[in-house]
CSV table of C-alpha atoms in Angstrom, one decimal:
chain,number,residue,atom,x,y,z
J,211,UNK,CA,47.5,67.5,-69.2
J,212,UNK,CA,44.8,68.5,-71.6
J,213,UNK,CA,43.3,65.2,-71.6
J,214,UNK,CA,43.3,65.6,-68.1
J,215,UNK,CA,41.3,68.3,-68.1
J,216,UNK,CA,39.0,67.4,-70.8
J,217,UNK,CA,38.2,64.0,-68.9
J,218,UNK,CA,38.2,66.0,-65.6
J,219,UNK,CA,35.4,68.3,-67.1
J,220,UNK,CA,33.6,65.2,-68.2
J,221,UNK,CA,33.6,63.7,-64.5
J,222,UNK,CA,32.7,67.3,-63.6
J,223,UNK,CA,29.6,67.2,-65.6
J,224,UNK,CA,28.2,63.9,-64.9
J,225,UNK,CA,28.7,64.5,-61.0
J,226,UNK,CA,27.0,67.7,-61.2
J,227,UNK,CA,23.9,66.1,-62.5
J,228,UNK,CA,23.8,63.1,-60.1
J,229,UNK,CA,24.2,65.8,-57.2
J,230,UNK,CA,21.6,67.7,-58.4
J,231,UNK,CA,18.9,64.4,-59.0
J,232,UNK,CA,20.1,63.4,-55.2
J,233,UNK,CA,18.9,66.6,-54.3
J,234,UNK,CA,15.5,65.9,-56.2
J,235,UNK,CA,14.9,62.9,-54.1
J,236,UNK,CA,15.3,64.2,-50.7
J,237,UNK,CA,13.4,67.4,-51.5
J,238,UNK,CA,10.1,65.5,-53.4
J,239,UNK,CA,10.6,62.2,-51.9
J,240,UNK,CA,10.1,60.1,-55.2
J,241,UNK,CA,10.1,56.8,-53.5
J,242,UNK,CA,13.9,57.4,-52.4
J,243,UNK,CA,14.9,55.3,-49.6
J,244,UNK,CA,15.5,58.0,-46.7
J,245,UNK,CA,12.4,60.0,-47.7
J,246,UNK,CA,12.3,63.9,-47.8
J,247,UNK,CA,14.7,65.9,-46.0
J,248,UNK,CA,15.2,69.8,-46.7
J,249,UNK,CA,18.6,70.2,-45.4
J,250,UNK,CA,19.9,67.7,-47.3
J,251,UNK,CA,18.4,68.5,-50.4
J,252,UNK,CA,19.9,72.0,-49.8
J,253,UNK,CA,23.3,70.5,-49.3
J,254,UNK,CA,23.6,68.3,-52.6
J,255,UNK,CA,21.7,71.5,-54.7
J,256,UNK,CA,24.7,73.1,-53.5
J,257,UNK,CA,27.5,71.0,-54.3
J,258,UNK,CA,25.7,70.7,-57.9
J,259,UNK,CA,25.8,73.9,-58.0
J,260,UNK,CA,29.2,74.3,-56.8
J,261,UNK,CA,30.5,72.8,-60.0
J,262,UNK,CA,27.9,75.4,-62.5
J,263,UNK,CA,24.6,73.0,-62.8
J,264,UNK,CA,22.1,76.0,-63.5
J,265,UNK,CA,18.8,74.5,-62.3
J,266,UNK,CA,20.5,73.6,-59.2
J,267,UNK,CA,20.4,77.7,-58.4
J,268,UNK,CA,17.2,77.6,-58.8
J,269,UNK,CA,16.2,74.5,-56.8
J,270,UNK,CA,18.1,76.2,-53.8
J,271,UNK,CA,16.2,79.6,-54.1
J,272,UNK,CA,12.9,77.3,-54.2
J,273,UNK,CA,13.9,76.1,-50.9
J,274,UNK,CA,14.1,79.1,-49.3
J,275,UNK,CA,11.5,80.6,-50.8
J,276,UNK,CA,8.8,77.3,-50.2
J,277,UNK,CA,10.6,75.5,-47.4
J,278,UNK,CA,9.8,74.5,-44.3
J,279,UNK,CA,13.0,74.1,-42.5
J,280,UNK,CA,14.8,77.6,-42.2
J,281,UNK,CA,13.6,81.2,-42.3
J,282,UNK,CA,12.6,82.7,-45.4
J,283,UNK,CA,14.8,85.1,-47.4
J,284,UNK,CA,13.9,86.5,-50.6
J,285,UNK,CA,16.7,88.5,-50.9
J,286,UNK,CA,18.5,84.9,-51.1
J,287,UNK,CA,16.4,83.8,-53.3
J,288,UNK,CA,16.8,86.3,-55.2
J,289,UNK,CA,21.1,85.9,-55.3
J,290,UNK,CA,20.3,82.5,-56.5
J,291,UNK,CA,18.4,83.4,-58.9
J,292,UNK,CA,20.9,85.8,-60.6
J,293,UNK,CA,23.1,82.7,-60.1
J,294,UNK,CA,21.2,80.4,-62.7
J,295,UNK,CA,20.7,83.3,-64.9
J,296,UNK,CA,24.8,84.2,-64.8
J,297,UNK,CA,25.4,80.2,-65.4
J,298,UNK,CA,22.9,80.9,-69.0
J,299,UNK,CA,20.0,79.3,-67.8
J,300,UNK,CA,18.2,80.6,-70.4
J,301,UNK,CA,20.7,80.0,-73.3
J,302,UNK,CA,20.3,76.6,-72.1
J,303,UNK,CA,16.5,76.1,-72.1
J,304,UNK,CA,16.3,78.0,-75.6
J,305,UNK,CA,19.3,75.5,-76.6
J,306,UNK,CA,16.9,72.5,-75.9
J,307,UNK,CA,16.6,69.2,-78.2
J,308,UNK,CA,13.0,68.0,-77.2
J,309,UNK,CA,13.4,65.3,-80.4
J,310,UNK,CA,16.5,63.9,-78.4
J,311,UNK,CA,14.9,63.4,-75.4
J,312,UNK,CA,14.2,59.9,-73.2
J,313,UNK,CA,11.4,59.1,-71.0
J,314,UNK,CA,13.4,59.2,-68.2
J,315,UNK,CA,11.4,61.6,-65.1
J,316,UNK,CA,15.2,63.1,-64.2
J,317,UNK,CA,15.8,64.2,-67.5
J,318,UNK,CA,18.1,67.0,-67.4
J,319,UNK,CA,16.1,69.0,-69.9
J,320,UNK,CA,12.6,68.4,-68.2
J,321,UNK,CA,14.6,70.1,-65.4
J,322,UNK,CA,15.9,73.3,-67.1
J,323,UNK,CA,12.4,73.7,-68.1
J,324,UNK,CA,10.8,73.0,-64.7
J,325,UNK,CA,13.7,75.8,-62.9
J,326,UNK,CA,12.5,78.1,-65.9
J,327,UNK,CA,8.8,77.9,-65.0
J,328,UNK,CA,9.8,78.7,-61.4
J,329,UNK,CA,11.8,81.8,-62.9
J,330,UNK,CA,9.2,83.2,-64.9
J,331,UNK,CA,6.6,82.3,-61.9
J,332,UNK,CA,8.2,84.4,-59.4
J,333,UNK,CA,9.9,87.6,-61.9
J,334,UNK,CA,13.4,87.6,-59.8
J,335,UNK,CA,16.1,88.8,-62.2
J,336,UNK,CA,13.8,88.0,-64.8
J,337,UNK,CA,10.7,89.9,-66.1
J,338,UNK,CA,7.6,87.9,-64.4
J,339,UNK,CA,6.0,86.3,-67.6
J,340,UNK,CA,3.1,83.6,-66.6
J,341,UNK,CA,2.4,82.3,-70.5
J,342,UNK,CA,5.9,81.4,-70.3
J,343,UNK,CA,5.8,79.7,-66.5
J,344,UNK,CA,2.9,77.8,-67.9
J,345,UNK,CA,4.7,76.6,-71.4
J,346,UNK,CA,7.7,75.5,-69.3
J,347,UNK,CA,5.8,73.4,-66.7
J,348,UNK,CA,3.8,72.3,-69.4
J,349,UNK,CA,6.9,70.9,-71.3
J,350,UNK,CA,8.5,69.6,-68.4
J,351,UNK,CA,5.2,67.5,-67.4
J,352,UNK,CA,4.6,66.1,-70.6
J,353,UNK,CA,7.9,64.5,-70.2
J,354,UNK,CA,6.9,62.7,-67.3
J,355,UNK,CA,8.7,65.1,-64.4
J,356,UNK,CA,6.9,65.2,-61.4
J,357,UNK,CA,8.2,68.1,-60.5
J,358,UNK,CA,6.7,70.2,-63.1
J,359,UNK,CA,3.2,67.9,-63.1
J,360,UNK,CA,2.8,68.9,-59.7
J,361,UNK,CA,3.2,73.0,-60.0
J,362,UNK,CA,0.7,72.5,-63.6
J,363,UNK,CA,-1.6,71.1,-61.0
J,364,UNK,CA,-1.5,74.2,-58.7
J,365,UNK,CA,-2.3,76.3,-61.8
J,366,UNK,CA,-5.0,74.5,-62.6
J,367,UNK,CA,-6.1,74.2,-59.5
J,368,UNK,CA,-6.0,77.8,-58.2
J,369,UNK,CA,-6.7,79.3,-62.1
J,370,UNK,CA,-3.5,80.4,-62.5
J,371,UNK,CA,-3.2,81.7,-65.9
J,372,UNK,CA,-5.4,79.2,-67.0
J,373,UNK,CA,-9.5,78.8,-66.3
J,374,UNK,CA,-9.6,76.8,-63.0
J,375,UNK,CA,-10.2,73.2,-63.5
J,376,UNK,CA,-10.2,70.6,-60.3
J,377,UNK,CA,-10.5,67.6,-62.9
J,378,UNK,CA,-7.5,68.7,-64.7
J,379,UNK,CA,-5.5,69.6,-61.4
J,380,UNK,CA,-6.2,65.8,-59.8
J,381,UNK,CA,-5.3,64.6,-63.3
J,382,UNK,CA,-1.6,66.1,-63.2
J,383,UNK,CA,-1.3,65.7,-59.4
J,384,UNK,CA,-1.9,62.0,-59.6
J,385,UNK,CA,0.8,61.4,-62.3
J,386,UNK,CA,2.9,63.0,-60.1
J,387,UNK,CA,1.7,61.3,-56.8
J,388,UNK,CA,2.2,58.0,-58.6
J,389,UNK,CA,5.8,59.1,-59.1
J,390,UNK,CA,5.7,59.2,-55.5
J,391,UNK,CA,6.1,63.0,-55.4
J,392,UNK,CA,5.4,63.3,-51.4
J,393,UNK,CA,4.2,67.3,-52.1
J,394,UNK,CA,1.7,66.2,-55.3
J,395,UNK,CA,0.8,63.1,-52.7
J,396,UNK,CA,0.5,66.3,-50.0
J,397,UNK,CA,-1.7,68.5,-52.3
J,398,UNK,CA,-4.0,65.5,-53.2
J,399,UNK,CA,-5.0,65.5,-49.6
J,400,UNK,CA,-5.5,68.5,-48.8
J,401,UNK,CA,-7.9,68.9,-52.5
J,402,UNK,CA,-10.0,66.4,-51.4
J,403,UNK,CA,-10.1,67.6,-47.3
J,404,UNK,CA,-11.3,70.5,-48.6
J,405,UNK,CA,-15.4,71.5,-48.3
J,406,UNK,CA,-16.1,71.1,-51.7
J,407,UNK,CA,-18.2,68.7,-54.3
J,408,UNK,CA,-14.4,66.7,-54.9
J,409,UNK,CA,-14.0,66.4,-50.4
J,410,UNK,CA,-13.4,62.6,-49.6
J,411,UNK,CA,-11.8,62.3,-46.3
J,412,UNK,CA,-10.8,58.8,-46.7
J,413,UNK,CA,-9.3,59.4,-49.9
J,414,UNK,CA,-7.4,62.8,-48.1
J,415,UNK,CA,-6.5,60.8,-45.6
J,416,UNK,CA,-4.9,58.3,-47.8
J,417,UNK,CA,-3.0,60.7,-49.7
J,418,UNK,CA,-1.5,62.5,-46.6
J,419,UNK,CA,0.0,58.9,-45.0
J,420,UNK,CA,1.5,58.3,-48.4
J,421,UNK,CA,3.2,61.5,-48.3
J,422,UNK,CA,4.0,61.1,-44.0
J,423,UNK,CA,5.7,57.6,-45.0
J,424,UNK,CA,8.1,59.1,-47.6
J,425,UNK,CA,9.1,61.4,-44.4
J,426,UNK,CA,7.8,64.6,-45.7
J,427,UNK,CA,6.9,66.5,-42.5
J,428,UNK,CA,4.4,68.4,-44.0
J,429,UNK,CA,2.5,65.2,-44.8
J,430,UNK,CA,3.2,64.1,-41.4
J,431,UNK,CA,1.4,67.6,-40.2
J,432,UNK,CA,-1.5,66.6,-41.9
J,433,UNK,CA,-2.2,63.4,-40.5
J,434,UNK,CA,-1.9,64.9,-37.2
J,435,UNK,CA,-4.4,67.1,-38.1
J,436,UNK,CA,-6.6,64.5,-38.9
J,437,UNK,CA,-6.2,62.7,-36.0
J,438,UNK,CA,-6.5,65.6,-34.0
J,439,UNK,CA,-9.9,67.2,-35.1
J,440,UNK,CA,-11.2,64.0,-36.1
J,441,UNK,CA,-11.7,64.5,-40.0
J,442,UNK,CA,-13.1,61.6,-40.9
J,443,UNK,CA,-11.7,59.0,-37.9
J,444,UNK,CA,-12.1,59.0,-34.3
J,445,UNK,CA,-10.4,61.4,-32.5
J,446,UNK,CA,-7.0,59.7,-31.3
J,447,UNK,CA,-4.7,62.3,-29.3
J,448,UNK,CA,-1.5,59.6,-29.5
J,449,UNK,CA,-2.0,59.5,-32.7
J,450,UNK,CA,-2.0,63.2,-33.6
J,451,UNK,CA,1.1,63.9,-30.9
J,452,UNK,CA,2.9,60.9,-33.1
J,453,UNK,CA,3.0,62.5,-36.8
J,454,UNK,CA,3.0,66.4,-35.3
J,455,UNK,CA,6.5,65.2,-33.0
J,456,UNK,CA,7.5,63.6,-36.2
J,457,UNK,CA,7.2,66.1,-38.3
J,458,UNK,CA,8.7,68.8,-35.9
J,459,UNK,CA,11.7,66.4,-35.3
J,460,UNK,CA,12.6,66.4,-39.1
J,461,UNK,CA,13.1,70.0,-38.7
J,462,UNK,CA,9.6,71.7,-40.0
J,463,UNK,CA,8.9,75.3,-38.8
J,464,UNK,CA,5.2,74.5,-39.1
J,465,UNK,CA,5.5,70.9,-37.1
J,466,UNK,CA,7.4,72.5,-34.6
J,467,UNK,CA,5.1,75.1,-34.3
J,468,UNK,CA,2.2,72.7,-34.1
J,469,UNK,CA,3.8,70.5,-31.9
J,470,UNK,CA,4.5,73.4,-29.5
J,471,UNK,CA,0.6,74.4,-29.4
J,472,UNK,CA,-0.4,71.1,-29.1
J,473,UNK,CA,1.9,70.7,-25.9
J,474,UNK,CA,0.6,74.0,-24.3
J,475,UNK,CA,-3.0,73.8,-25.3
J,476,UNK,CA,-4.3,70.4,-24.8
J,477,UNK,CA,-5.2,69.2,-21.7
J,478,UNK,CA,-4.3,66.3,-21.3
J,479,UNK,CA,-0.9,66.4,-22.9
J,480,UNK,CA,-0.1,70.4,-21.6
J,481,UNK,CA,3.5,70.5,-21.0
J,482,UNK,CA,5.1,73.8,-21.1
J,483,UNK,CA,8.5,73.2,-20.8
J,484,UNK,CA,8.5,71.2,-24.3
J,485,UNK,CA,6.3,73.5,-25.8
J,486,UNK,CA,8.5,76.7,-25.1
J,487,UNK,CA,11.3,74.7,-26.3
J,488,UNK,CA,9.6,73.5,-29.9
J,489,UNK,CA,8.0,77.0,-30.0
J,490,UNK,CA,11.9,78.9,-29.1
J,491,UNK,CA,12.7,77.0,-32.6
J,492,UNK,CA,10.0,78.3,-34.8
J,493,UNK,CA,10.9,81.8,-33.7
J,494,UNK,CA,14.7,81.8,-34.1
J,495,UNK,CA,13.9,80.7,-37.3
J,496,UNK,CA,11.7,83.8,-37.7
J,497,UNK,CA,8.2,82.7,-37.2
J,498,UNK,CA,6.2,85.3,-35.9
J,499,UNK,CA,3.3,83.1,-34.7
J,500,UNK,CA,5.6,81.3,-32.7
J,501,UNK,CA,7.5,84.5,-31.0
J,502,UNK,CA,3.6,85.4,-30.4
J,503,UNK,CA,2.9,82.2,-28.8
J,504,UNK,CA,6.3,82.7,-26.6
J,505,UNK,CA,5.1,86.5,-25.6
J,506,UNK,CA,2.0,85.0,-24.2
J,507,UNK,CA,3.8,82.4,-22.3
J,508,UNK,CA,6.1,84.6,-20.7
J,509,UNK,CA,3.7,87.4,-20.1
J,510,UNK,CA,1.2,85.1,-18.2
J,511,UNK,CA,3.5,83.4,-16.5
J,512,UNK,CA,2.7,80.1,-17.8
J,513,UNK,CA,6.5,78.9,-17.9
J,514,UNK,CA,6.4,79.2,-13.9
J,515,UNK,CA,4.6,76.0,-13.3
């Protein structure tokens, strides 16, 4: 019976890491098959979690915190968070054997340190520290996570912490994009859609359908975008409906609400009925913009027609 148990806690710990990487996949796309998908990202953190993988907490109060797909709840966030500490997040991360460690970009420790930066970044159950974010991410990147490369490029990029440096910032978001991290791929776009002596719309663009095709809606936003104000192509309407119903349809509070204006503003592609019913999603879900939008609707009698 005890070798039972022993081998049981062995199964145990090796299923609680796959669930977790599973998770990984769907949430930054990393050239996985089915692409990004929030909700069952959240699912898979959970069952990791489930069976006491730490990081997995932390992953979980990321999603609600960053995600697109459900209304935000720091007080959540903040119950996961105590989670990861109670499962000795930190006894783990100050336990780490960076001289035993592979190359591999799921490496279990290059995650502890990645869920540690996102700790110390946000000061929920744990005193706010920003050398210490930093040093984690820092870590974690070196090792090749794209994960961690891709939040050392927002510091860098926004002067978080450190002096703000663009070149450094496209640096660590291509190592990650070429991981196919859909969000560095994401963040690449929008740096170089931006006014600014780096703005390439081709180039943004490019970025933005590489992150659309791994299924990530916010990607798929973006192109819409594109399409519809004509950043650097023609103008195409079809084209801009196509990635904003996309992006709504894989559950995005920001495509859905896009997708909703687009319906009730345009024209030539005004139809009220869908956009009430997009728009009626964003708001359950919390969105003020969206209960805004409604108010208007109803108030000038717009869902008569």
């Amino acid at each position: 019976e005890n070798n039972n148990n022993i081998q049981n806690h062995i199964i145990d710990s090796k299923d609680k890491i796959e669930l977790f990487k599973i998770g990984i996949n769907y949430s930054f796309g990393l050239g996985s098959k089915e692409g990004v998908s929030e909700i069952k990202s959240f699912s898979y953190f959970e069952k990791s979690l489930s069976l006491g993988f730490a990081p997995s907490a932390v992953f979980l109060a990321r999603l609600i915190i960053n995600g697109d797909s459900q209304k935000k709840d720091i007080e959540e966030a903040k119950k996961f968070c105590k989670k990861a500490i109670e499962l000795n997040i930190i006894e783990l991360s100050s336990n780490l054997d960076d001289h035993n460690n592979n190359d591999d970009n799921t490496s279990v420790s290059s995650y502890i340190q990645t869920a540690m930066g996102f700790l110390y970044g946000w000061g929920y159950e744990i005193e706010k520290n920003l050398s210490k974010k930093y040093n984690n991410f820092l870590s974690a990147a070196i090792k090749n996570n794209p994960v961690a490369q891709n939040c050392l490029a927002l510091m860098y990029e926004s002067g978080e912490f450190v002096p703000k440096n663009v070149e450094i910032a496209i640096e660590w978001y291509e190592k990650a994009a070429n991981q196919n991290s859909s969000l560095a791929q994401s963040n690449l776009g929008d740096l170089y859609s931006e006014a600014s002596i780096y703005q390439n719309n081709f180039l943004a663009l490019e970025y933005y359908l590489k992150s659309a095709s791994q299924n990530d809606p916010v990607g798929q936003i973006n192109v819409g975008r594109v399409y519809a104000d004509a950043i650097g192509v023609d103008e195409d309407l079809n084209e801009a409906l196509k990635w904003f119903r996309r992006s709504a349809e894989n559950g995005s509070i920001c495509g859905q609400f896009n997708l909703g204006i687009f319906l009730k503003e345009d024209p030539d592609y005004c139809n009220i009925t869908e956009s009430i019913k997009w728009l009626n999603k964003c708001a359950m879900k919390g969105d003020v913009e969206a209960q805004y939008e409604l108010g208007i609707i109803y108030f000038d009698g717009l869902n008569d027609d």
